[in-house]
Short mmCIF file of C-alpha atoms in Angstrom, two decimals:
data_model
loop_
_atom_site.label_atom_id
_atom_site.label_comp_id
_atom_site.label_asym_id
_atom_site.label_seq_id
_atom_site.Cartn_x
_atom_site.Cartn_y
_atom_site.Cartn_z
CA MET A 8 -4.65 14.08 22.26
CA THR A 9 -5.75 13.73 25.87
CA PRO A 10 -7.91 10.84 27.17
CA ASP A 11 -10.82 13.27 27.68
CA GLU A 12 -10.57 14.44 24.06
CA LEU A 13 -10.48 10.83 22.83
CA THR A 14 -13.53 10.02 24.96
CA ALA A 15 -15.40 13.02 23.54
CA LEU A 16 -14.57 11.93 19.99
CA ASP A 17 -15.71 8.38 20.77
CA ASP A 18 -19.04 9.67 22.12
CA LEU A 19 -19.52 11.89 19.06
CA ALA A 20 -18.71 9.02 16.67
CA GLY A 21 -21.17 6.75 18.48
CA GLU A 22 -23.98 9.29 18.18
CA TYR A 23 -23.12 9.81 14.51
CA VAL A 24 -23.32 6.09 13.72
CA LEU A 25 -26.48 5.59 15.78
CA GLY A 26 -28.14 8.52 14.00
CA THR A 27 -29.04 10.48 17.14
CA LEU A 28 -27.39 13.74 16.03
CA SER A 29 -29.40 16.59 14.58
CA TRP A 30 -29.21 17.02 10.81
CA GLU A 31 -26.98 20.08 11.14
CA ARG A 32 -24.68 18.34 13.63
CA ARG A 33 -24.45 15.30 11.37
CA GLN A 34 -23.45 17.48 8.43
CA GLU A 35 -20.76 19.06 10.60
CA VAL A 36 -19.32 15.67 11.55
CA GLU A 37 -19.34 14.53 7.91
CA SER A 38 -17.37 17.62 6.92
CA ARG A 39 -14.74 16.78 9.56
CA LEU A 40 -14.20 13.13 8.60
CA PRO A 41 -11.86 13.70 5.61
CA HIS A 42 -9.58 15.90 7.74
CA GLU A 43 -9.64 14.11 11.11
CA PRO A 44 -8.41 10.51 10.83
CA VAL A 45 -8.88 9.77 14.52
CA LEU A 46 -12.57 10.76 14.33
CA ALA A 47 -12.96 8.72 11.12
CA ALA A 48 -11.37 5.71 12.80
CA LYS A 49 -13.73 6.09 15.77
CA VAL A 50 -16.69 6.12 13.36
CA ALA A 51 -15.36 3.00 11.66
CA GLN A 52 -14.89 1.34 15.05
CA TRP A 53 -18.52 2.04 16.02
CA GLU A 54 -19.78 0.76 12.65
CA SER A 55 -17.77 -2.43 13.10
CA ARG A 56 -19.09 -2.82 16.65
CA LEU A 57 -22.73 -2.39 15.62
CA GLN A 58 -22.59 -4.40 12.39
CA PRO A 59 -23.42 -7.73 14.14
CA LEU A 60 -26.63 -6.14 15.43
CA ALA A 61 -27.61 -5.08 11.93
CA ASP A 62 -26.80 -8.55 10.60
CA ALA A 63 -29.07 -10.07 13.23
CA VAL A 64 -32.07 -8.10 12.00
CA VAL A 65 -34.36 -10.19 9.81
CA PRO A 66 -35.69 -8.09 6.89
CA VAL A 67 -39.45 -7.63 7.09
CA THR A 68 -41.50 -6.69 4.04
CA PRO A 69 -43.74 -3.75 4.96
CA SER A 70 -47.45 -4.01 4.38
CA ALA A 71 -49.02 -2.39 1.32
CA GLU A 72 -50.69 0.19 3.57
CA LEU A 73 -47.49 1.33 5.29
CA TRP A 74 -45.79 3.35 2.56
CA PRO A 75 -48.88 5.45 1.70
CA ARG A 76 -49.16 6.38 5.38
CA VAL A 77 -45.45 7.25 5.51
CA SER A 78 -45.79 9.36 2.35
CA LEU A 79 -48.67 11.31 3.85
CA SER A 80 -46.64 12.06 6.97
CA ILE A 81 -43.74 13.60 5.03
CA THR A 82 -43.97 17.02 3.45
CA PRO A 83 -43.20 17.16 -0.29
CA ALA A 84 -40.15 19.33 0.34
CA ARG A 85 -38.55 16.60 2.42
CA GLN A 86 -39.34 13.69 0.12
CA SER A 87 -36.32 12.49 -1.84
CA VAL A 88 -34.75 9.26 -2.97
CA TRP A 89 -31.80 9.89 -0.68
CA ARG A 90 -33.98 10.30 2.42
CA ARG A 91 -35.84 7.07 1.66
CA TRP A 92 -32.56 5.22 1.34
CA TRP A 93 -31.25 6.92 4.48
CA ASP A 94 -34.11 5.51 6.55
CA ASP A 95 -33.91 2.01 5.04
CA ILE A 96 -32.02 -0.46 7.27
CA ARG A 97 -31.25 -2.61 4.24
CA PHE A 98 -29.17 0.20 2.78
CA TRP A 99 -27.05 0.41 5.94
CA ARG A 100 -26.61 -3.35 6.16
CA LEU A 101 -25.12 -3.32 2.64
CA ALA A 102 -23.07 -0.17 3.05
CA SER A 103 -21.69 -0.38 6.58
CA GLY A 104 -19.00 -2.96 5.78
CA ALA A 105 -17.63 -0.90 2.91
CA VAL A 106 -17.79 2.32 4.92
CA THR A 107 -15.88 0.72 7.80
CA CYS A 108 -12.87 -0.04 5.60
CA ALA A 109 -13.08 3.03 3.40
CA ALA A 110 -13.45 5.53 6.25
CA VAL A 111 -10.32 4.31 8.03
CA LEU A 112 -8.10 3.95 4.96
CA LEU A 113 -9.19 7.18 3.28
CA ALA A 114 -8.97 9.30 6.40
CA VAL A 115 -5.60 7.94 7.50
CA ALA A 116 -4.20 8.40 4.01
CA LEU A 117 -4.94 12.12 4.23
CA GLY A 118 -2.52 12.47 7.15
CA VAL A 119 -2.66 14.03 10.60
CA LYS A 120 -1.71 17.68 11.06
CA VAL A 121 0.50 17.98 14.12
CA GLY A 122 2.37 21.27 13.94
CA ALA A 123 3.83 21.48 10.43
CA PRO A 124 2.19 19.42 7.65
CA THR A 125 3.71 15.96 7.18
CA PRO A 126 4.35 14.21 3.87
CA ALA A 127 1.53 12.04 2.58
CA PRO A 128 2.00 8.46 3.80
CA ARG A 129 2.95 5.74 1.36
CA PHE A 130 1.75 2.95 3.64
CA VAL A 131 -0.87 2.85 6.35
CA VAL A 132 -1.65 0.20 8.95
CA VAL A 133 -4.58 -0.16 11.33
CA LEU A 134 -3.44 -2.08 14.40
CA ALA A 135 -6.39 -3.89 15.97
CA SER A 136 -6.85 -6.12 18.99
CA PRO A 137 -6.63 -9.82 18.04
CA LEU A 138 -9.43 -10.47 20.56
CA ASP A 139 -12.24 -8.08 19.59
CA LYS A 140 -10.80 -6.55 16.37
CA SER A 141 -11.21 -3.02 17.75
CA PRO A 142 -8.73 -0.50 16.25
CA GLY A 143 -6.14 0.67 18.77
CA TRP A 144 -3.42 2.40 16.76
CA LEU A 145 -2.80 3.92 13.33
CA VAL A 146 0.58 3.54 11.66
CA GLN A 147 1.67 5.92 8.88
CA ALA A 148 4.85 5.41 6.87
CA GLY A 149 5.77 8.41 4.74
CA ALA A 150 8.19 9.11 1.95
CA ASP A 151 10.48 10.75 4.52
CA ARG A 152 11.23 7.27 5.96
CA LYS A 153 9.51 8.18 9.21
CA LEU A 154 6.96 5.87 10.77
CA ARG A 155 4.28 7.57 12.87
CA LEU A 156 2.29 5.64 15.45
CA ILE A 157 -0.98 7.32 16.52
CA PRO A 158 -3.13 6.02 19.40
CA LEU A 159 -6.87 5.78 18.81
CA LYS A 160 -7.99 5.10 22.36
CA PRO A 161 -6.62 5.34 25.90
CA GLU A 162 -5.19 2.11 27.27
CA PRO A 163 -4.51 1.12 30.89
CA MET A 164 -0.89 0.12 31.41
CA GLN A 165 0.78 -2.11 33.99
CA SER A 166 3.62 -0.33 35.80
CA ASP A 167 5.91 -3.35 35.48
CA LYS A 168 5.34 -3.81 31.74
CA ALA A 169 6.15 -1.97 28.51
CA LEU A 170 4.71 -1.85 25.00
CA GLN A 171 7.09 -2.80 22.19
CA LEU A 172 6.50 -2.24 18.47
CA TRP A 173 7.64 -4.87 15.94
CA THR A 174 7.57 -5.32 12.18
CA LYS A 175 8.24 -8.21 9.80
CA ALA A 176 8.05 -8.41 6.02
CA ASP A 177 7.85 -11.51 3.85
CA GLY A 178 11.28 -13.11 3.57
CA TRP A 179 12.66 -11.72 6.82
CA SER A 180 14.07 -14.29 9.22
CA GLY A 181 12.16 -12.78 12.15
CA PRO A 182 10.49 -9.66 13.50
CA VAL A 183 12.51 -6.47 14.05
CA SER A 184 11.92 -4.23 17.05
CA LEU A 185 11.03 -0.59 16.38
CA GLY A 186 11.39 0.30 20.05
CA LEU A 187 9.20 0.87 23.08
CA VAL A 188 6.06 3.01 22.93
CA ARG A 189 3.92 4.59 25.63
CA ALA A 190 0.24 3.73 25.93
CA GLY A 191 -1.94 6.50 24.53
CA GLU A 192 0.98 8.61 23.25
CA PRO A 193 1.95 9.21 19.59
CA VAL A 194 5.51 8.38 18.57
CA GLU A 195 7.69 8.83 15.49
CA VAL A 196 10.21 6.14 14.53
CA ASP A 197 13.12 6.48 12.09
CA ILE A 198 13.14 3.46 9.75
CA ASP A 199 16.16 4.39 7.59
CA LYS A 200 18.02 1.25 8.69
CA LEU A 201 15.20 -1.06 7.57
CA PRO A 202 14.61 -2.40 4.05
CA PRO A 203 11.87 -0.58 2.10
CA LEU A 204 8.40 -1.25 3.43
CA GLN A 205 6.25 -3.74 1.55
CA PRO A 206 2.50 -4.19 1.12
CA ASN A 207 1.16 -6.67 3.66
CA GLN A 208 4.13 -6.08 5.98
CA LEU A 209 3.24 -7.13 9.51
CA PHE A 210 3.22 -4.71 12.45
CA GLU A 211 2.35 -5.62 16.01
CA ILE A 212 2.58 -4.32 19.57
CA THR A 213 3.38 -6.78 22.35
CA LEU A 214 3.47 -6.58 26.13
CA GLU A 215 7.06 -6.92 27.32
CA PRO A 216 9.25 -6.37 30.44
CA PRO A 217 9.97 -2.71 31.36
CA GLN A 218 13.21 -2.63 29.34
CA GLY A 219 11.73 -4.47 26.36
CA SER A 220 12.15 -8.03 25.17
CA PRO A 221 15.42 -9.51 26.50
CA ILE A 222 15.85 -11.91 23.55
CA GLY A 223 15.33 -9.64 20.54
CA LYS A 224 11.97 -11.10 19.58
CA PRO A 225 8.44 -10.89 21.06
CA THR A 226 7.95 -12.72 24.34
CA GLY A 227 4.66 -11.32 25.60
CA PRO A 228 1.07 -11.41 24.30
CA VAL A 229 0.15 -9.51 21.13
CA LEU A 230 -2.04 -6.51 22.02
CA SER A 231 -2.49 -5.02 18.55
CA ILE A 232 -1.68 -6.33 15.07
CA GLY A 233 -2.16 -5.31 11.44
CA ARG A 234 -0.68 -5.36 7.95
CA ALA A 235 0.50 -2.50 5.74
CA VAL A 236 -1.67 -1.25 2.89
CA ALA A 237 -0.16 0.88 0.12
CA THR A 238 -1.82 4.29 -0.35
#
């Protein structure tokens, strides 16, 4: 996926979360979420980004005169319990946290169609920045012992540096390198030589010299980090 396509998806996800799309356009985006994990992750990223603003809103009890006026302004055909909940900020404050996690995990678990269909993943990892917690990569580990790394956003890259992918499970003596990756490009890694993946297994991407870490373990700062969740 090109940087322009990722930017377009990010803009669409932002409008979806903010509620500025038309009703028809919103329905279209909702129908795409189960089949497009990158779009679902972008939606989850926007919900996570805006959640602090929702938390900062102090609930205000409306006056007794408000709801009758609102009811008069809505035609009977459009009145429904769902619409009233939809427009209630309290509903979104309660639901946004759950949606953030569920949207990412459910969408990623459905897989990404690139050419031929791939086996359903057994583990999934969302790699997020340790600084602002924004998702940067998706990791899928399938029954075919292939690990797929999918970028969620374009990243600037220093010409004299490289990105290196690492993993470590409980009981291992140290992290194991899964090789170098390119910023903004998907990659598939063969993990046949590794022990079976475990829930909560750590994955991280660090900034290293152009040829990778010279000592067989991370030397640079951690750019993205996450733990495996069984699907």
